[in-house]
CSV table of C-alpha atoms and ligand atoms in Angstrom, one decimal:
chain,number,residue,atom,x,y,z
A,26,MET,CA,-10.1,28.5,21.4
A,27,SER,CA,-9.3,25.5,18.9
A,28,GLU,CA,-7.8,26.2,15.9
A,29,PRO,CA,-9.3,24.4,12.8
A,30,LEU,CA,-7.5,21.9,11.1
A,31,VAL,CA,-9.2,20.4,8.2
A,32,ILE,CA,-7.7,17.1,7.1
A,33,VAL,CA,-9.0,15.5,3.4
A,34,GLY,CA,-9.6,12.2,2.9
A,35,ASN,CA,-10.9,9.8,5.5
A,36,GLY,CA,-8.2,7.0,5.2
A,37,MET,CA,-5.2,5.4,7.2
A,38,ALA,CA,-3.1,8.1,7.2
A,39,ALA,CA,-6.0,10.5,7.9
A,40,ALA,CA,-7.1,8.0,10.8
A,41,ARG,CA,-3.1,7.5,13.0
A,42,LEU,CA,-2.6,11.3,12.2
A,43,VAL,CA,-5.9,11.8,14.5
A,44,ASP,CA,-5.0,8.8,16.7
A,45,GLU,CA,-1.1,10.6,17.5
A,46,LEU,CA,-2.6,14.4,17.5
A,47,THR,CA,-5.4,13.9,19.8
A,48,LYS,CA,-2.8,12.4,22.7
A,49,ALA,CA,-0.1,14.7,21.5
A,50,ALA,CA,-2.2,18.0,22.0
A,51,GLN,CA,-6.1,17.2,22.9
A,52,GLY,CA,-8.0,19.7,22.4
A,53,ARG,CA,-5.8,22.4,20.4
A,54,TYR,CA,-7.4,21.9,17.5
A,55,ALA,CA,-11.2,20.8,15.9
A,56,ILE,CA,-10.8,18.5,13.9
A,57,ALA,CA,-12.6,17.4,10.5
A,58,VAL,CA,-11.9,15.3,8.5
A,59,ILE,CA,-13.5,15.3,4.8
A,60,GLY,CA,-13.9,11.6,3.5
A,61,ASP,CA,-15.5,10.4,-0.2
A,62,GLU,CA,-15.8,7.2,0.9
A,63,PRO,CA,-18.9,6.2,2.2
A,64,ARG,CA,-18.4,4.5,5.4
A,65,LEU,CA,-16.1,5.2,8.8
A,66,ALA,CA,-12.1,4.7,8.2
A,67,TYR,CA,-10.7,1.3,7.7
A,68,ASN,CA,-8.0,-0.4,7.3
A,69,ARG,CA,-7.2,-0.8,3.2
A,70,VAL,CA,-4.9,-3.6,3.7
A,71,LEU,CA,-7.4,-5.9,4.9
A,72,LEU,CA,-9.6,-6.0,1.9
A,73,SER,CA,-7.5,-8.5,0.2
A,74,SER,CA,-8.6,-10.2,3.5
A,75,VAL,CA,-11.8,-9.4,3.0
A,76,LEU,CA,-11.7,-10.3,-0.4
A,77,ALA,CA,-10.7,-13.7,0.3
A,78,GLY,CA,-13.2,-14.4,2.4
A,79,GLU,CA,-11.1,-15.0,5.4
A,80,THR,CA,-12.3,-11.5,7.3
A,81,ALA,CA,-15.4,-9.7,7.2
A,82,SER,CA,-15.8,-6.2,5.4
A,83,HIS,CA,-17.4,-4.6,8.7
A,84,ASP,CA,-14.4,-5.9,10.8
A,85,ILE,CA,-12.1,-3.7,9.0
A,86,GLU,CA,-13.2,-0.6,10.6
A,87,LEU,CA,-10.3,1.0,12.1
A,88,LYS,CA,-12.2,3.0,14.6
A,89,PRO,CA,-15.7,2.8,16.0
A,90,ALA,CA,-17.7,5.6,15.8
A,91,THR,CA,-17.7,6.3,19.1
A,92,TRP,CA,-13.9,6.8,18.9
A,93,TRP,CA,-13.8,9.4,16.4
A,94,ARG,CA,-17.3,11.1,18.8
A,95,ASP,CA,-15.2,11.3,22.2
A,96,ARG,CA,-12.5,13.0,20.3
A,97,GLY,CA,-14.7,15.4,19.1
A,98,VAL,CA,-13.5,15.3,15.6
A,99,THR,CA,-16.1,16.6,12.9
A,100,LEU,CA,-16.5,13.3,10.4
A,101,LYS,CA,-17.9,14.3,6.9
A,102,TYR,CA,-18.1,11.1,5.2
A,103,GLY,CA,-19.5,10.5,1.5
A,104,CYS,CA,-18.0,14.1,0.5
A,105,VAL,CA,-15.7,15.5,-2.6
A,106,ALA,CA,-13.0,18.3,-1.5
A,107,THR,CA,-13.0,19.9,-4.6
A,108,GLU,CA,-10.7,22.7,-4.7
A,109,ILE,CA,-8.4,24.9,-1.5
A,110,ASP,CA,-8.4,28.6,-1.6
A,111,VAL,CA,-5.0,28.9,-0.6
A,112,GLY,CA,-5.1,32.8,0.5
A,113,ARG,CA,-8.8,32.7,1.7
A,114,ARG,CA,-7.5,29.2,3.9
A,115,GLU,CA,-11.3,27.4,2.6
A,116,LEU,CA,-11.7,24.2,1.2
A,117,LYS,CA,-14.8,23.5,-1.0
A,118,ILE,CA,-16.6,21.2,-1.1
A,119,ALA,CA,-19.4,19.1,-3.8
A,120,GLY,CA,-23.0,20.0,-2.8
A,121,GLU,CA,-21.9,21.5,0.8
A,122,GLU,CA,-20.9,25.3,2.1
A,123,SER,CA,-16.8,25.9,2.3
A,124,ILE,CA,-15.0,25.4,5.2
A,125,SER,CA,-12.2,27.0,6.7
A,126,PHE,CA,-9.4,26.0,8.3
A,127,SER,CA,-6.6,27.8,10.3
A,128,ARG,CA,-4.6,24.2,8.8
A,129,LEU,CA,-4.6,21.8,6.0
A,130,VAL,CA,-3.7,18.3,5.9
A,131,LEU,CA,-3.8,16.5,1.7
A,132,ALA,CA,-4.2,12.6,2.9
A,133,THR,CA,-5.9,12.2,-0.4
A,134,GLY,CA,-4.2,8.7,-1.2
A,135,SER,CA,-3.8,7.3,-4.9
A,136,THR,CA,-6.1,6.1,-7.4
A,137,PRO,CA,-5.3,2.7,-9.6
A,138,LEU,CA,-4.1,3.1,-12.8
A,139,ARG,CA,-5.8,1.7,-16.2
A,140,LEU,CA,-3.5,0.8,-18.7
A,141,ASN,CA,-3.7,3.4,-21.4
A,142,VAL,CA,-4.8,0.8,-24.2
A,143,SER,CA,-7.7,0.6,-26.7
A,144,GLY,CA,-11.0,-1.3,-24.6
A,145,ALA,CA,-9.9,-0.2,-21.1
A,146,ASP,CA,-12.9,1.6,-20.5
A,147,LEU,CA,-15.2,-1.2,-21.5
A,148,ALA,CA,-17.8,-2.1,-18.9
A,149,GLY,CA,-16.2,-5.2,-16.8
A,150,VAL,CA,-13.6,-3.9,-16.2
A,151,HIS,CA,-12.2,-2.8,-12.6
A,152,THR,CA,-10.1,-2.2,-10.2
A,153,PHE,CA,-8.8,-2.8,-6.8
A,154,ARG,CA,-8.6,-0.2,-4.2
A,155,ASP,CA,-11.6,0.5,-2.1
A,156,SER,CA,-14.2,-1.6,-0.2
A,157,ARG,CA,-16.7,-0.7,-3.1
A,158,ASP,CA,-14.7,-2.8,-5.5
A,159,VAL,CA,-13.9,-5.3,-3.4
A,160,ASP,CA,-18.1,-5.9,-3.0
A,161,LEU,CA,-18.0,-5.6,-7.0
A,162,LEU,CA,-15.3,-8.2,-7.5
A,163,LEU,CA,-16.9,-10.6,-5.0
A,164,THR,CA,-20.3,-10.7,-7.5
A,165,LEU,CA,-17.9,-11.2,-9.7
A,166,ALA,CA,-16.5,-14.6,-8.4
A,167,ALA,CA,-19.9,-15.5,-6.8
A,168,GLN,CA,-21.3,-15.9,-10.3
A,169,LYS,CA,-17.9,-17.7,-11.2
A,170,LYS,CA,-17.2,-15.6,-14.2
A,171,ARG,CA,-14.0,-15.8,-16.2
A,172,VAL,CA,-11.3,-13.0,-14.7
A,173,VAL,CA,-7.7,-11.7,-16.0
A,174,VAL,CA,-5.8,-9.8,-13.6
A,175,VAL,CA,-3.5,-7.2,-15.0
A,176,GLY,CA,-0.3,-7.0,-12.5
A,177,GLY,CA,2.1,-9.5,-10.8
A,178,GLY,CA,3.2,-7.1,-8.2
A,179,LEU,CA,1.6,-7.9,-4.6
A,180,LEU,CA,-2.1,-6.2,-5.0
A,181,GLY,CA,-2.4,-8.4,-8.9
A,182,LEU,CA,-1.3,-11.4,-6.6
A,183,GLU,CA,-4.0,-10.4,-4.4
A,184,ALA,CA,-6.8,-9.9,-6.4
A,185,ALA,CA,-6.0,-12.9,-8.4
A,186,TYR,CA,-5.9,-14.9,-5.0
A,187,GLY,CA,-8.9,-13.3,-3.3
A,188,LEU,CA,-10.5,-13.6,-6.6
A,189,ALA,CA,-9.8,-17.7,-7.3
A,190,LYS,CA,-10.5,-18.2,-3.7
A,191,ALA,CA,-14.2,-16.9,-4.0
A,192,GLY,CA,-14.6,-19.1,-7.3
A,193,SER,CA,-13.3,-17.0,-10.2
A,194,PRO,CA,-11.3,-19.4,-12.9
A,195,VAL,CA,-8.3,-16.5,-12.7
A,196,THR,CA,-5.4,-16.0,-15.4
A,197,LEU,CA,-2.9,-13.7,-14.1
A,198,ILE,CA,-0.7,-11.7,-16.6
A,199,HIS,CA,2.5,-9.9,-15.7
A,200,LEU,CA,4.3,-7.7,-18.3
A,201,MET,CA,7.9,-8.9,-16.4
A,202,ASP,CA,9.7,-11.9,-16.7
A,203,ARG,CA,9.7,-12.6,-12.7
A,204,LEU,CA,6.5,-12.0,-10.3
A,205,MET,CA,6.9,-9.2,-7.9
A,206,GLU,CA,10.4,-7.8,-9.6
A,207,ARG,CA,10.3,-4.6,-7.1
A,208,GLN,CA,10.6,-6.9,-3.7
A,209,LEU,CA,11.7,-10.5,-5.3
A,210,ASP,CA,14.5,-11.8,-6.9
A,211,ALA,CA,14.6,-13.9,-9.6
A,212,PRO,CA,14.5,-17.9,-7.6
A,213,ALA,CA,12.1,-16.0,-4.9
A,214,ALA,CA,9.7,-14.7,-7.6
A,215,GLU,CA,9.8,-18.6,-9.7
A,216,LEU,CA,9.0,-20.1,-6.1
A,217,LEU,CA,6.5,-17.7,-5.5
A,218,LYS,CA,5.0,-18.3,-9.4
A,219,SER,CA,4.6,-22.5,-8.6
A,220,LEU,CA,3.2,-22.1,-5.2
A,221,VAL,CA,0.3,-19.4,-7.0
A,222,GLU,CA,-0.2,-21.7,-10.1
A,223,ARG,CA,-0.5,-24.6,-7.2
A,224,LYS,CA,-3.5,-22.5,-6.0
A,225,GLY,CA,-5.3,-22.7,-9.7
A,226,ILE,CA,-4.2,-19.2,-10.6
A,227,ARG,CA,-2.8,-19.7,-14.5
A,228,VAL,CA,-0.2,-17.2,-14.5
A,229,LEU,CA,1.3,-15.5,-17.8
A,230,LEU,CA,4.7,-13.8,-17.4
A,231,ASN,CA,6.3,-11.4,-20.5
A,232,ALA,CA,2.8,-10.4,-21.0
A,233,ASN,CA,2.4,-7.5,-22.6
A,234,THR,CA,-1.0,-5.8,-23.0
A,235,ALA,CA,-2.2,-5.0,-26.5
A,236,ARG,CA,-5.9,-4.3,-26.0
A,237,LEU,CA,-8.6,-5.4,-24.8
A,238,LEU,CA,-11.6,-7.1,-26.8
A,239,GLY,CA,-15.6,-6.9,-26.5
A,240,GLU,CA,-17.9,-4.0,-28.2
A,241,THR,CA,-19.4,-2.6,-24.8
A,242,ARG,CA,-18.2,-5.4,-22.5
A,243,VAL,CA,-14.9,-6.9,-21.9
A,244,GLU,CA,-14.7,-10.3,-23.6
A,245,GLY,CA,-11.0,-10.6,-23.8
A,246,ILE,CA,-7.1,-10.0,-23.4
A,247,GLU,CA,-5.1,-9.6,-26.6
A,248,LEU,CA,-1.5,-9.8,-25.9
A,249,VAL,CA,0.9,-8.4,-27.5
A,250,ASP,CA,2.6,-11.4,-28.9
A,251,GLY,CA,-1.0,-12.3,-30.1
A,252,ARG,CA,-2.0,-14.6,-27.3
A,253,ARG,CA,-5.2,-13.9,-26.6
A,254,ILE,CA,-7.1,-15.3,-23.1
A,255,GLU,CA,-10.9,-14.8,-22.9
A,256,ALA,CA,-13.1,-13.3,-20.2
A,257,ASP,CA,-15.4,-11.6,-18.4
A,258,ALA,CA,-13.9,-9.6,-16.7
A,259,VAL,CA,-10.8,-7.6,-16.1
A,260,ILE,CA,-8.8,-6.0,-13.0
A,261,PHE,CA,-6.3,-3.1,-13.2
A,262,ALA,CA,-3.9,-4.1,-10.6
A,263,ALA,CA,-0.9,-2.2,-12.8
A,264,GLY,CA,-0.1,0.3,-10.3
A,265,ILE,CA,-1.2,3.5,-8.8
A,266,ARG,CA,-1.5,7.4,-9.2
A,267,PRO,CA,-1.0,9.7,-6.3
A,268,ASN,CA,-4.0,12.0,-5.7
A,269,VAL,CA,-2.2,15.4,-6.1
A,270,ALA,CA,-5.4,17.6,-8.0
A,271,LEU,CA,-6.3,19.0,-5.3
A,272,ALA,CA,-3.0,20.4,-4.8
A,273,LYS,CA,-2.1,21.2,-8.0
A,274,ASP,CA,-4.4,22.9,-8.9
A,275,ALA,CA,-4.2,25.1,-6.0
A,276,GLY,CA,-0.8,26.2,-7.2
A,277,ILE,CA,1.0,23.9,-4.6
A,278,PRO,CA,4.7,21.9,-6.2
A,279,VAL,CA,3.6,19.0,-7.4
A,280,ASN,CA,6.1,16.5,-8.8
A,281,ARG,CA,4.5,12.6,-8.8
A,282,GLY,CA,3.4,13.5,-5.6
A,283,ILE,CA,2.4,16.7,-3.8
A,284,VAL,CA,6.3,18.1,-2.6
A,285,VAL,CA,6.5,18.2,1.7
A,286,ASP,CA,9.6,18.4,3.7
A,287,ASP,CA,11.1,16.9,6.8
A,288,VAL,CA,7.5,18.3,8.6
A,289,MET,CA,5.4,16.9,5.7
A,290,GLN,CA,4.3,20.8,4.9
A,291,THR,CA,4.1,21.6,1.2
A,292,ALA,CA,5.4,24.9,-0.3
A,293,ALA,CA,2.1,26.6,1.1
A,294,PRO,CA,2.3,27.5,5.1
A,295,ASP,CA,0.3,25.8,7.1
A,296,ILE,CA,-0.5,23.3,4.2
A,297,PHE,CA,0.5,19.5,4.7
A,298,ALA,CA,0.7,16.4,2.9
A,299,LEU,CA,0.7,12.5,4.1
A,300,GLY,CA,0.4,8.9,3.0
A,301,GLU,CA,0.6,8.2,-0.5
A,302,CYS,CA,-0.4,11.8,-2.1
A,303,ALA,CA,3.0,12.9,-0.7
A,304,GLU,CA,6.6,12.9,-2.1
A,305,HIS,CA,9.5,13.1,0.7
A,306,ARG,CA,12.8,13.1,-0.9
A,307,GLY,CA,11.4,12.1,-4.4
A,308,ILE,CA,9.7,9.0,-2.8
A,309,CYS,CA,6.3,8.2,-2.9
A,310,TYR,CA,5.8,5.7,-1.0
A,311,GLY,CA,3.0,3.2,-1.7
A,312,LEU,CA,2.8,1.3,1.9
A,313,VAL,CA,1.0,2.1,5.1
A,314,GLU,CA,3.9,1.7,7.5
A,315,PRO,CA,5.6,4.9,6.0
A,316,ALA,CA,2.2,6.7,6.4
A,317,TYR,CA,2.3,5.9,10.1
A,318,GLU,CA,5.6,7.4,10.5
A,319,GLN,CA,4.8,10.7,8.7
A,320,GLY,CA,1.4,10.7,10.7
A,321,ARG,CA,3.9,10.1,13.8
A,322,VAL,CA,5.7,13.4,12.7
A,323,LEU,CA,3.0,15.5,11.4
A,324,ALA,CA,1.3,15.3,14.8
A,325,ARG,CA,4.5,16.2,16.4
A,326,TYR,CA,5.0,18.4,14.8
A,327,LEU,CA,1.5,20.6,14.7
A,328,ALA,CA,1.5,20.0,18.6
A,329,GLY,CA,4.5,22.4,18.7
A,330,GLY,CA,6.9,20.1,19.6
A,331,ALA,CA,10.3,19.2,17.6
A,332,ALA,CA,10.3,16.6,15.1
A,333,ALA,CA,11.9,15.5,11.5
A,334,TYR,CA,10.5,12.5,8.7
A,335,GLN,CA,13.7,10.9,7.7
A,336,GLY,CA,12.2,8.5,4.9
A,337,SER,CA,11.8,5.0,5.8
A,338,VAL,CA,12.9,1.6,5.0
A,339,VAL,CA,10.4,-0.6,3.3
A,340,ALA,CA,9.1,-3.8,3.6
A,341,THR,CA,6.4,-6.1,1.9
A,342,ASN,CA,4.4,-8.6,3.3
A,343,LEU,CA,2.2,-11.2,1.1
A,344,LYS,CA,-0.2,-11.9,3.4
A,345,VAL,CA,-2.8,-13.7,1.1
A,346,SER,CA,-2.4,-16.8,-0.9
A,347,GLY,CA,-1.4,-18.9,1.6
A,348,VAL,CA,2.0,-18.2,0.8
A,349,SER,CA,4.6,-16.3,3.0
A,350,VAL,CA,6.3,-14.2,1.0
A,351,PHE,CA,8.6,-11.1,2.7
A,352,SER,CA,11.2,-8.8,1.3
A,353,ALA,CA,12.9,-5.7,2.5
A,354,GLY,CA,15.7,-3.7,1.8
A,355,ASP,CA,18.0,-3.8,-0.8
A,356,PHE,CA,16.8,-7.1,-1.6
A,357,MET,CA,19.0,-7.7,-5.1
A,358,GLY,CA,22.7,-6.7,-3.4
A,359,ALA,CA,24.4,-3.6,-5.5
A,360,ASP,CA,28.0,-4.1,-6.1
A,361,GLY,CA,30.5,-5.5,-3.2
A,362,CYS,CA,26.8,-7.1,-1.5
A,363,GLU,CA,27.6,-10.5,0.0
A,364,ALA,CA,24.3,-12.7,-0.3
A,365,ILE,CA,23.7,-15.4,2.6
A,366,VAL,CA,20.9,-17.8,0.5
A,367,LEU,CA,19.2,-20.8,1.8
A,368,SER,CA,17.2,-22.4,-1.1
A,369,ASP,CA,14.8,-25.5,-0.1
A,370,VAL,CA,12.3,-25.5,-3.7
A,371,ARG,CA,11.0,-28.5,-3.0
A,372,HIS,CA,9.5,-27.6,0.4
A,373,GLY,CA,8.7,-24.2,-0.4
A,374,THR,CA,11.3,-22.3,1.6
A,375,TYR,CA,14.0,-19.9,0.1
A,376,LYS,CA,15.6,-17.0,2.2
A,377,LYS,CA,18.0,-14.6,1.0
A,378,LEU,CA,20.2,-11.6,3.8
A,379,VAL,CA,22.1,-9.4,1.5
A,380,ILE,CA,25.1,-8.1,3.9
A,381,SER,CA,27.1,-4.8,3.3
A,382,ASP,CA,29.5,-3.1,5.4
A,383,GLY,CA,29.0,-6.0,8.1
A,384,ARG,CA,25.1,-5.1,8.4
A,385,LEU,CA,22.1,-6.4,6.7
A,386,THR,CA,20.8,-4.2,4.2
A,387,GLY,CA,18.0,-6.6,2.5
A,388,ALA,CA,16.2,-9.8,3.0
A,389,VAL,CA,13.5,-11.6,1.1
A,390,LEU,CA,12.0,-14.8,2.4
A,391,VAL,CA,9.6,-17.3,0.9
A,392,GLY,CA,7.7,-19.9,2.8
A,393,ASP,CA,9.0,-19.6,6.6
A,394,VAL,CA,8.6,-16.1,7.4
A,395,GLY,CA,9.0,-15.9,10.9
A,396,ASP,CA,11.6,-13.9,11.4
A,397,ALA,CA,10.9,-11.4,9.3
A,398,LEU,CA,10.1,-8.5,11.9
A,399,TRP,CA,13.9,-9.5,13.2
A,400,TYR,CA,15.3,-9.1,10.4
A,401,LEU,CA,13.6,-5.6,9.1
A,402,GLU,CA,14.7,-4.5,12.4
A,403,LEU,CA,18.4,-5.5,11.8
A,404,ILE,CA,18.1,-3.5,8.3
A,405,ARG,CA,16.6,-0.3,10.5
A,406,ASN,CA,19.1,-0.2,12.9
A,407,ARG,CA,22.1,-0.8,10.9
A,408,GLU,CA,23.4,-2.7,13.2
A,409,PRO,CA,26.5,-4.4,12.8
A,410,VAL,CA,25.8,-8.6,12.4
A,411,ALA,CA,29.7,-10.4,12.4
A,412,ARG,CA,29.0,-12.0,16.0
A,413,ILE,CA,25.4,-13.2,14.4
A,414,ARG,CA,26.6,-13.8,11.0
A,415,PRO,CA,26.9,-17.3,11.4
A,416,ASP,CA,23.4,-18.2,12.3
A,417,MET,CA,21.6,-15.6,11.5
A,418,MET,CA,20.4,-17.7,8.6
A,419,PHE,CA,18.1,-19.6,11.1
A,420,GLY,CA,16.6,-17.1,12.4
A,421,ARG,CA,16.5,-15.0,15.8
A,422,SER,CA,16.4,-18.0,18.7
A,423,LEU,CA,19.2,-19.4,16.7
A,424,SER,CA,21.6,-16.5,16.7
A,425,ILE,CA,20.9,-14.9,19.4
A,426,ARG,CA,22.4,-17.0,22.2
A,427,PRO,CA,23.4,-15.7,25.8
A,428,GLU,CA,26.9,-15.9,25.4
A,429,ALA,CA,26.5,-14.1,21.9
A,430,ALA,CA,23.5,-11.3,22.8
B,23,FAD,C1,-6.0,-4.1,-1.7
B,23,FAD,C2,-4.7,-3.7,-0.9
B,23,FAD,C3,-3.8,-3.8,0.0
B,23,FAD,C4,-3.0,-3.8,0.3
B,23,FAD,N1,-1.7,-3.9,1.4
B,23,FAD,C5,-0.9,-3.5,1.2
B,23,FAD,C6,0.1,-4.2,2.0
B,23,FAD,O1,0.2,-5.4,2.4
B,23,FAD,N2,1.5,-3.3,2.8
B,23,FAD,C7,1.2,-2.3,2.7
B,23,FAD,O2,1.9,-1.2,3.4
B,23,FAD,N3,0.0,-1.6,2.6
B,23,FAD,C8,-0.5,-2.2,1.7
B,23,FAD,N4,-1.2,-1.7,0.4
B,23,FAD,C9,-1.4,-0.2,0.0
B,23,FAD,C10,-2.0,0.7,1.6
B,23,FAD,O3,-3.8,0.4,1.7
B,23,FAD,C11,-1.6,2.0,1.3
B,23,FAD,O4,-0.3,2.9,1.6
B,23,FAD,C12,-2.1,3.6,2.5
B,23,FAD,O5,-3.8,2.9,2.3
B,23,FAD,C13,-2.4,4.7,2.3
B,23,FAD,O6,-2.9,5.3,3.2
B,23,FAD,P1,-3.3,6.8,2.3
B,23,FAD,O7,-4.6,7.3,4.3
B,23,FAD,O8,-2.5,8.1,2.4
B,23,FAD,O9,-4.4,6.4,1.3
B,23,FAD,P2,-5.9,5.9,1.5
B,23,FAD,O10,-5.7,5.0,2.7
B,23,FAD,O11,-6.4,5.6,0.4
B,23,FAD,O12,-6.8,6.8,2.0
B,23,FAD,C14,-7.3,8.3,1.0
B,23,FAD,C15,-8.6,9.1,1.2
B,23,FAD,O13,-8.6,9.9,0.7
B,23,FAD,C16,-9.8,9.8,0.0
B,23,FAD,N5,-9.8,11.0,-1.0
B,23,FAD,C17,-9.1,11.3,-2.2
B,23,FAD,N6,-9.4,12.3,-2.7
B,23,FAD,C18,-10.4,12.8,-2.2
B,23,FAD,C19,-10.9,14.0,-2.1
B,23,FAD,N7,-10.6,14.9,-2.7
B,23,FAD,N8,-12.2,14.4,-1.4
B,23,FAD,C20,-12.1,13.4,0.2
B,23,FAD,N9,-11.6,11.9,-0.1
B,23,FAD,C21,-11.0,12.5,-0.9
B,23,FAD,C22,-9.4,8.6,-0.9
B,23,FAD,O14,-11.4,7.8,-1.0
B,23,FAD,C23,-9.6,7.6,0.2
B,23,FAD,O15,-10.1,7.0,1.3
B,23,FAD,C24,-3.0,-2.2,0.0
B,23,FAD,C25,-3.8,-1.7,-1.0
B,23,FAD,C26,-4.9,-2.2,-1.2
B,23,FAD,C27,-5.9,-0.9,-2.1
């Protein structure tokens, strides 16, 4: 008989896990997925494209309903899991009967942070995480509402671009002295800023939010240095917090995320976590590729095979905004590293390759990102690059000539 395996969360990590697991061990588990969003799992990464009007919301589903049905998966969406009874191996679901599991996987993702300032709860203050948020933001943009986006990371930039493209006057404010400081060095960030400003987005750096203005609805934002920006809506895109409450309340150890070992198992036997809610070797990843790698490992383990997750080398791509940006590995270059830099700001191109011990360890690309995946492969495989070094900056086709290959 199939063992009952329950997954909490119907997001990207859960969908990948089901895909891998049903390939590796078809029929071994009776899988149930409990998700609180009211739709089939979709590609969250593409929400930015939906907001920018480049993709339709119904086109971002990861798998059609028939795919889930064909694999015998019980899908419960619009359902919130509220409590794990570790001893009885039961999961409570709001408004429904508890369900039993022999194995449980937490794939609960993250929640966007709201700044801890006065006014953060006013009407007109939103976040950018799911398709309901996107519907709301598109309504704002259609009404040409003036929007302030708080946060100049990947998410904030994508929100700002989408809203601007959909018709809103947008100001993007960022606490730090450069955009995407966790992925870009100063020259790359400066170039990105100028490219974003050309799209009509006003960018304010070193902008520390003091409070949001307004009585019941937000009317603007005041910065610590006294500057005020009028706004009809404010979007927080200033970080995420892993959803750990279910695990924590059940007595399962959590730090920032739910602590897991190399097979994604928590301290409670047969209870696993993966994706943004999980913390592996002290790291909570906020990206989809690590979640997919974790899904592969966990599926192999649950299918009875040997597997171990060793952590991920992360890469970031800015997808929308008409500006291509890629960053991976140690892009700043620690002491003792060398950097090869090509900067053609007038033409909107900047490339930096960081080399350490004869290997590529990091890369930043703005403008021309055609070779991004090749650089990422070199970083991940830790291949020696001495032979291709003179041409490496100019991309794969020029570097891997027959005599050099
Ligand atoms: C707009 C946007 C753009 C992004 N762009 C990129 C990008 O370019 N590259 C990249 O790598 N990553 C990007 N990300 C991040 C990426 O989407 C996440 O890393 C990925 O979705 C994580 O997958 P997950 O399954 O862990 O979490 P999620 O996809 O968030 O899924 C978790 C699901 O669990 C549900 N859930 C939570 N608690 C419960 C509960 N108690 N009961 C039932 N259900 C519950 C949530 O509602 C959610 O549906 C982006 C994110 C956003 C929001």
